mmCIF file of C-alpha atoms in Angstrom:
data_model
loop_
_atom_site.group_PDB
_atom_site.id
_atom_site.type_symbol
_atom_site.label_atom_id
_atom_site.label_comp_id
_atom_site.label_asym_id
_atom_site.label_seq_id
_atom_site.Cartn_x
_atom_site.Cartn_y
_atom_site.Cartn_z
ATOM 1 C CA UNK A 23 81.206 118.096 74.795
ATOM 2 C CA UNK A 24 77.649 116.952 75.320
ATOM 3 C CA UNK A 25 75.702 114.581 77.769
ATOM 4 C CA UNK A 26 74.531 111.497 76.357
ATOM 5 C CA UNK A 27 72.535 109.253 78.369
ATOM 6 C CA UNK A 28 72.617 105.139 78.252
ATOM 7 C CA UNK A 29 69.243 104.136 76.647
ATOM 8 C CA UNK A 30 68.978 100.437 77.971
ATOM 9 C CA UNK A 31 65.663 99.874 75.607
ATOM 10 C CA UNK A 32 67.993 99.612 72.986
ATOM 11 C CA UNK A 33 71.438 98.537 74.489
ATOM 12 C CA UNK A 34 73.205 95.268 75.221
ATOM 13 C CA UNK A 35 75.306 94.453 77.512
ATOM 14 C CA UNK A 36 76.363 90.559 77.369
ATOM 15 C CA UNK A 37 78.981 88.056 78.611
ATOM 16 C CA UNK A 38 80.527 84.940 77.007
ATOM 17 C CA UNK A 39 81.966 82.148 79.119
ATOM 18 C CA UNK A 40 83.515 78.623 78.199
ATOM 19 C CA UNK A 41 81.143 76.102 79.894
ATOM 20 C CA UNK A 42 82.485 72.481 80.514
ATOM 21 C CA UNK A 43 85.204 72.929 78.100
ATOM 22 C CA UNK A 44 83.173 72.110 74.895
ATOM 23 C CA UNK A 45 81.015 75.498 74.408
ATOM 24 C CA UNK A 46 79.883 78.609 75.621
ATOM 25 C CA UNK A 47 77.604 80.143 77.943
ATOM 26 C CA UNK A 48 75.978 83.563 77.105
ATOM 27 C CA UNK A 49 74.960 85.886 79.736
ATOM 28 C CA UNK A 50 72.894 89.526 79.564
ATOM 29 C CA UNK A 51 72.493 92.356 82.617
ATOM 30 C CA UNK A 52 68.658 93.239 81.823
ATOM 31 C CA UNK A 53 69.050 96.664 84.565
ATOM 32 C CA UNK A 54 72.051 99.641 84.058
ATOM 33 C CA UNK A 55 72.811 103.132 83.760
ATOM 34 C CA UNK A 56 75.307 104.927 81.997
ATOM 35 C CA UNK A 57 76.419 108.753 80.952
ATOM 36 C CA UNK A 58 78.880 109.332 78.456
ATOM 37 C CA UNK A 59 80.391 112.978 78.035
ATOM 38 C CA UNK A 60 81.600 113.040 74.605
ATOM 39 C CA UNK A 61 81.567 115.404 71.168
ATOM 40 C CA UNK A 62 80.023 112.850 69.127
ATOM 41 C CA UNK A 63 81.330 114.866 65.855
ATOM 42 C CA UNK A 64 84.977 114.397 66.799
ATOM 43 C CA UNK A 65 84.386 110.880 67.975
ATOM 44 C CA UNK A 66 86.378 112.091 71.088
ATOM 45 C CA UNK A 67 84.774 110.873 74.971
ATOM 46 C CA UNK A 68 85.959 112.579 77.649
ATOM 47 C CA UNK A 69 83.567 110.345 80.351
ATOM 48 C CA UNK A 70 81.887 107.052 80.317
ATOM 49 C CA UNK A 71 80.756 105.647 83.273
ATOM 50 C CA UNK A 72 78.030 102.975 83.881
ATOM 51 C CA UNK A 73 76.467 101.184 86.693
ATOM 52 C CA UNK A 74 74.782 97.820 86.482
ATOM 53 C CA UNK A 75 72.613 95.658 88.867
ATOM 54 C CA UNK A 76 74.355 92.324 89.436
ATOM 55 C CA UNK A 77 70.790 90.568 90.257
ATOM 56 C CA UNK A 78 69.733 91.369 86.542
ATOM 57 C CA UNK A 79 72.021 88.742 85.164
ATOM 58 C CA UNK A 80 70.146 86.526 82.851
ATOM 59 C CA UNK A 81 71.431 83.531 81.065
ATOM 60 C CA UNK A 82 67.760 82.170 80.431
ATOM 61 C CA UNK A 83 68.598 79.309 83.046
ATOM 62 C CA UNK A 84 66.572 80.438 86.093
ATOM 63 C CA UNK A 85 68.507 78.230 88.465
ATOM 64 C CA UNK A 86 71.887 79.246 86.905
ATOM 65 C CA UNK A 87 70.687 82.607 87.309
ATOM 66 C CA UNK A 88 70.456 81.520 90.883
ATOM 67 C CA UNK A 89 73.577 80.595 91.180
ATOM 68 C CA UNK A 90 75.175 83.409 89.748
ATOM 69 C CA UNK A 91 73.658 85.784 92.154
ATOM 70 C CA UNK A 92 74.779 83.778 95.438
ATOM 71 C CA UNK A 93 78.156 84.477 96.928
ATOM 72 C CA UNK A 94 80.016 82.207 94.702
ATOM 73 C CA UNK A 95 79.561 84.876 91.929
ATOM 74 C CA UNK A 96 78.134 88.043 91.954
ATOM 75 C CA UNK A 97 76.613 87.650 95.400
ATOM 76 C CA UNK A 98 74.407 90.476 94.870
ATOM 77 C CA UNK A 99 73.217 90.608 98.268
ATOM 78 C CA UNK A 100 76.741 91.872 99.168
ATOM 79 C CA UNK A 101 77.688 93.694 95.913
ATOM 80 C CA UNK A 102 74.586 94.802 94.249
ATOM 81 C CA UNK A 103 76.093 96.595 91.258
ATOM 82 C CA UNK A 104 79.257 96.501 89.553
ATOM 83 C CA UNK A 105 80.394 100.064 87.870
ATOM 84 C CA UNK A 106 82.795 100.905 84.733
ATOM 85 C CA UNK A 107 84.604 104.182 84.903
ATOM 86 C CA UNK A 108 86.633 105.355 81.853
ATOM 87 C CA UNK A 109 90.227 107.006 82.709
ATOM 88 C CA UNK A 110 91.082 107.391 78.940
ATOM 89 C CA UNK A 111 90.936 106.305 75.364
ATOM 90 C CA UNK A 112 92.201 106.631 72.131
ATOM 91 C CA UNK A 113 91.737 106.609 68.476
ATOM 92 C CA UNK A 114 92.977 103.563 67.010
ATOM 93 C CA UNK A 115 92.173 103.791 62.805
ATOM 94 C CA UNK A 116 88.459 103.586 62.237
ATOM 95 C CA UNK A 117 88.108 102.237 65.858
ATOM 96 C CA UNK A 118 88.979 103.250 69.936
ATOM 97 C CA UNK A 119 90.942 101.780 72.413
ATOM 98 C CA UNK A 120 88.731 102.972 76.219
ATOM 99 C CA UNK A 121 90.983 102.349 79.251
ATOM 100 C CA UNK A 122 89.066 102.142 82.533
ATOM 101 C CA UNK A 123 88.374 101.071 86.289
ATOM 102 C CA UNK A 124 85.903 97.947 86.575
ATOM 103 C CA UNK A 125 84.846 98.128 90.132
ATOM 104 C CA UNK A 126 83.577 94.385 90.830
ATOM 105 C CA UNK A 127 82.474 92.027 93.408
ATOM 106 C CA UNK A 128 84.468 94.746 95.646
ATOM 107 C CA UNK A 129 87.317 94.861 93.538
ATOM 108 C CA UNK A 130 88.858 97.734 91.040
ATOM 109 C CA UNK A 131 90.597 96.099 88.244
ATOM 110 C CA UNK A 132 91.510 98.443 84.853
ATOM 111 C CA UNK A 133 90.443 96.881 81.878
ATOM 112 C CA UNK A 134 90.561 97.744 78.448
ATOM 113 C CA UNK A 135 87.329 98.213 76.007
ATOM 114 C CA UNK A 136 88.092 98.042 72.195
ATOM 115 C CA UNK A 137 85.282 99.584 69.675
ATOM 116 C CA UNK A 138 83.674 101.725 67.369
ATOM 117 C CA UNK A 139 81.797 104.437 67.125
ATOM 118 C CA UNK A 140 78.442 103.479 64.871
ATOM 119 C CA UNK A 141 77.378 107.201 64.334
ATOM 120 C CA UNK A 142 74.975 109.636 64.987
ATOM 121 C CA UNK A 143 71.169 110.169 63.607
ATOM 122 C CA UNK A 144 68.147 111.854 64.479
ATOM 123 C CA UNK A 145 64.988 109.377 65.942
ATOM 124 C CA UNK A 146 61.761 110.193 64.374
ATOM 125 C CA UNK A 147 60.865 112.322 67.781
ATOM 126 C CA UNK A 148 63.219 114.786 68.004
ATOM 127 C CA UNK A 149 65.906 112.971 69.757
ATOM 128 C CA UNK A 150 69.753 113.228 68.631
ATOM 129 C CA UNK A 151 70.726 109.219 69.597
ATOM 130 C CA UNK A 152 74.842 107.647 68.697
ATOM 131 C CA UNK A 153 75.984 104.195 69.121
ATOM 132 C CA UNK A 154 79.107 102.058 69.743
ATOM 133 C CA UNK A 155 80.346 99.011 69.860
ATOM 134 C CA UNK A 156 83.046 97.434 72.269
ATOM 135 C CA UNK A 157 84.520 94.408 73.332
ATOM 136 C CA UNK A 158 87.126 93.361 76.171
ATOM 137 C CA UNK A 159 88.109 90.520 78.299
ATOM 138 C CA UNK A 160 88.380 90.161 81.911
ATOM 139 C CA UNK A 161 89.670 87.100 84.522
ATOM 140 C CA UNK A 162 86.553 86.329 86.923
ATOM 141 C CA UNK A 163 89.161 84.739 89.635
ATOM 142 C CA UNK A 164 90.542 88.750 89.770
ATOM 143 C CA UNK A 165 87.756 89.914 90.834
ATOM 144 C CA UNK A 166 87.187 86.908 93.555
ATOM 145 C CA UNK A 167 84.785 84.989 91.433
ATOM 146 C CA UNK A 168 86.606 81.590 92.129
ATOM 147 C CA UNK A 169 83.996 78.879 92.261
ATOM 148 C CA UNK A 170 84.265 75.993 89.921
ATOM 149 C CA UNK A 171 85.061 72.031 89.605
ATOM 150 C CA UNK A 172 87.011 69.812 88.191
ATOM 151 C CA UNK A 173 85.247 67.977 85.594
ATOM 152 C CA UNK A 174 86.768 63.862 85.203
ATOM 153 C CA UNK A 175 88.429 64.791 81.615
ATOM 154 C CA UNK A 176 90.454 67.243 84.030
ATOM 155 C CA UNK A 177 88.710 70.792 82.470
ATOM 156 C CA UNK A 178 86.690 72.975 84.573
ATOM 157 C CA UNK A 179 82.986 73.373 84.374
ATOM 158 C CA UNK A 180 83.712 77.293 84.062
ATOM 159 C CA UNK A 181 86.009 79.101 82.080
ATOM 160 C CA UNK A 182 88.175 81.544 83.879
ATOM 161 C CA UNK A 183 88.209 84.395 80.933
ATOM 162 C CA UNK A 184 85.012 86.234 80.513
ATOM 163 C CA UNK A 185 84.627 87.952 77.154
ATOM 164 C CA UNK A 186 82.286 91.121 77.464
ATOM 165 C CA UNK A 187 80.668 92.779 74.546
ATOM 166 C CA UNK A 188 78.546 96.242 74.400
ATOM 167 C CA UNK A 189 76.052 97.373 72.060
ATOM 168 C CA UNK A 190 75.350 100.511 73.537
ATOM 169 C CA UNK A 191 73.028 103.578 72.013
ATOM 170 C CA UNK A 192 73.058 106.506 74.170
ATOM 171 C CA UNK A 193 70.544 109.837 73.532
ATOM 172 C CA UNK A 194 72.004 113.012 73.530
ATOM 173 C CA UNK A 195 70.782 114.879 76.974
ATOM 174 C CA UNK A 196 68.235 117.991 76.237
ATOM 175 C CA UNK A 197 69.457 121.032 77.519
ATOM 176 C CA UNK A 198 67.527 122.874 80.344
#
């Protein structure tokens, strides 16, 4: 097992949410960490664990962005970061199945990531890098996110599921 760290210059991490019924609403975190223990040969991760900075959402709507950092979301001045802690995973065919603790908006929820693993290569400066891919789903109301309204066709301005995706390159740690 090896040390690979997050490299966010080349990493996405990005939420989808229905918006007034009719569409979606795409969201990045522009500031996060992460360390994943893994043997990237065997495709086999014994840790993953990242932290992100709630005030880096962006949506590219400054006074959404607003808004989602106040306390009827994120409210980043209480809960600056929100952290993902694997428990376990397995193989599932060409793919993985990551089972772990989403600590939100002070609350611990387990959610489960489904991916693959993109491979490994050599950067033209010496550095080993590997990426994956993952996707999951979680409900914003179980983590206390509940602000919304009642639109006059009877919908909701904001969907209640979140879909999450990561596009995540990690470089493998130097040894000392």
């Amino acid at each position: 097992m090896a040390r690979w760290d997050l490299d966010p210059d080349h990493s996405i991490i990005e939420f989808r949410v229905a918006h007034m019924v009719v569409s979606k609403t795409a969201g990045r975190f522009m500031d996060y960490s992460g360390v994943v223990e893994m043997d990237a040969e065997a495709h086999q991760f014994k840790t993953i664990e990242a932290t992100i900075n709630t005030g880096s959402v962006n949506t590219n709507h400054e006074k959404r962005d607003a808004h989602l950092r106040n306390a009827d979301f994120f409210d980043v001045e209480k809960f600056p970061t929100m952290t993902y802690k694997m428990k376990s995973y397995k193989k599932t065919g060409e793919g993985y199945m990551a089972l772990g603790d989403l600590t939100l908006h002070g609350v611990t929820k387990e959610i489960t990531l489904v991916g693959t693993f993109n491979g490994v290569s050599k950067d033209p400066w010496g550095n080993t890098r590997a990426g994956f891919t993952a996707e999951g789903k979680v409900n914003r109301k179980d983590f206390g996110m509940i602000w919304n309204k009642t639109l006059d066709t009877g919908g909701f301005v904001v969907g209640d599921e979140v879909n999450i995706r990561l596009d995540i390159e990690c470089i493998k740690a130097k040894k000392p």
